[in-house]
Amino acid sequence: EIPCAGGRAAAAAGAAGANPMADASCPVPEEYRGVHGVFNVYNQKIDPRNNMPVAASQSMAPGQRRKISTERQRSTIPKSGVSSAEASTWTYPSPQMFYNSLVRKGKANDCTEDDMESVVSVHNAMNEDTWRRVVAWERLHLHECRDPMLLRFLGRPDDLSPLAWARYLTGGGKPFDRHDWYVDRCGQQVRYVIDYYFHEDKAGTPGQFDLVVRPAADSVGAVADRVKMAIYVGCAMLGVPCPISGNNGEIGREASAANTTAPER
């Protein structure tokens, strides 16, 4: 059965004898709930938390010439909506699973089996970088939740965000991908929008990727967070006391570091 995750909130409701599937705040869309689930065109059951097959294949894809590693790496990203017996962090797909996904989507023409190790390495590093930046934003809510977790995520490569449109219309390039990440803030679901850019002129350097991470402007609180963070970061860059907290503060410094220091890829 699909975990109805207000994450920790749903688990607590279940422990108290309530039915977490009846929670109106359940982030799993209603049409995805129940025992039948949702299947793709290959008759594979889909996990609505990541839009991937529940039992992703580790078998060789049709036409594949040589074996690819099936080893999966554990992320550092805490996973919400799971029982204590399950993994506490998200697990990345293996190079074989990643290749199978590309084949399934008809996007494997530009890569070979030999590319998969490095492709997955970059994929994993970008996700770790994304979570680091989300955590920097979540510092604004440290007083109410010390341990945010990733509840689910959605790839939206064909949907330009308003900010991406603005950058494109003013002469910038389009992002090569977009994700919406849904974070469990101790029972409250909050959405983050992430635009991923690639800079051809910086290819092969740590600056080749640009990640723009921010809370979705879908609530007054999220808009307020954007304003607050801009003030915090501005004060940290100028080294002046912040009008919100009265000091330079760690929030602005950490956010600045998260947006300028990327892990090696």
mmCIF file of C-alpha atoms in Angstrom, residues 35 50 52 67-68 71 92 112 117 137 152 157 159 180-181 231 233 244:
data_model
loop_
_atom_site.group_PDB
_atom_site.id
_atom_site.type_symbol
_atom_site.label_atom_id
_atom_site.label_comp_id
_atom_site.label_asym_id
_atom_site.label_seq_id
_atom_site.Cartn_x
_atom_site.Cartn_y
_atom_site.Cartn_z
ATOM 1 C CA VAL A 35 -4.409 -1.414 -3.892
ATOM 2 C CA ASN A 50 9.323 9.323 -7.835
ATOM 3 C CA MET A 52 9.605 5.288 -11.421
ATOM 4 C CA LYS A 67 27.037 -5.509 -18.630
ATOM 5 C CA ILE A 68 26.655 -2.378 -16.521
ATOM 6 C CA GLU A 71 25.331 -1.476 -7.546
ATOM 7 C CA TYR A 92 20.033 6.155 -6.009
ATOM 8 C CA THR A 112 26.711 4.256 -24.272
ATOM 9 C CA GLU A 117 29.131 5.194 -14.329
ATOM 10 C CA TRP A 137 16.376 27.215 3.061
ATOM 11 C CA ARG A 152 8.653 12.764 -2.915
ATOM 12 C CA PRO A 157 11.601 18.874 -17.769
ATOM 13 C CA ASP A 159 7.523 22.830 -17.752
ATOM 14 C CA ASP A 180 9.675 19.766 -7.854
ATOM 15 C CA TRP A 181 10.739 18.387 -4.475
ATOM 16 C CA ILE A 231 17.756 39.863 3.040
ATOM 17 C CA VAL A 233 22.089 36.594 1.980
ATOM 18 C CA ILE A 244 15.500 40.643 10.734
#
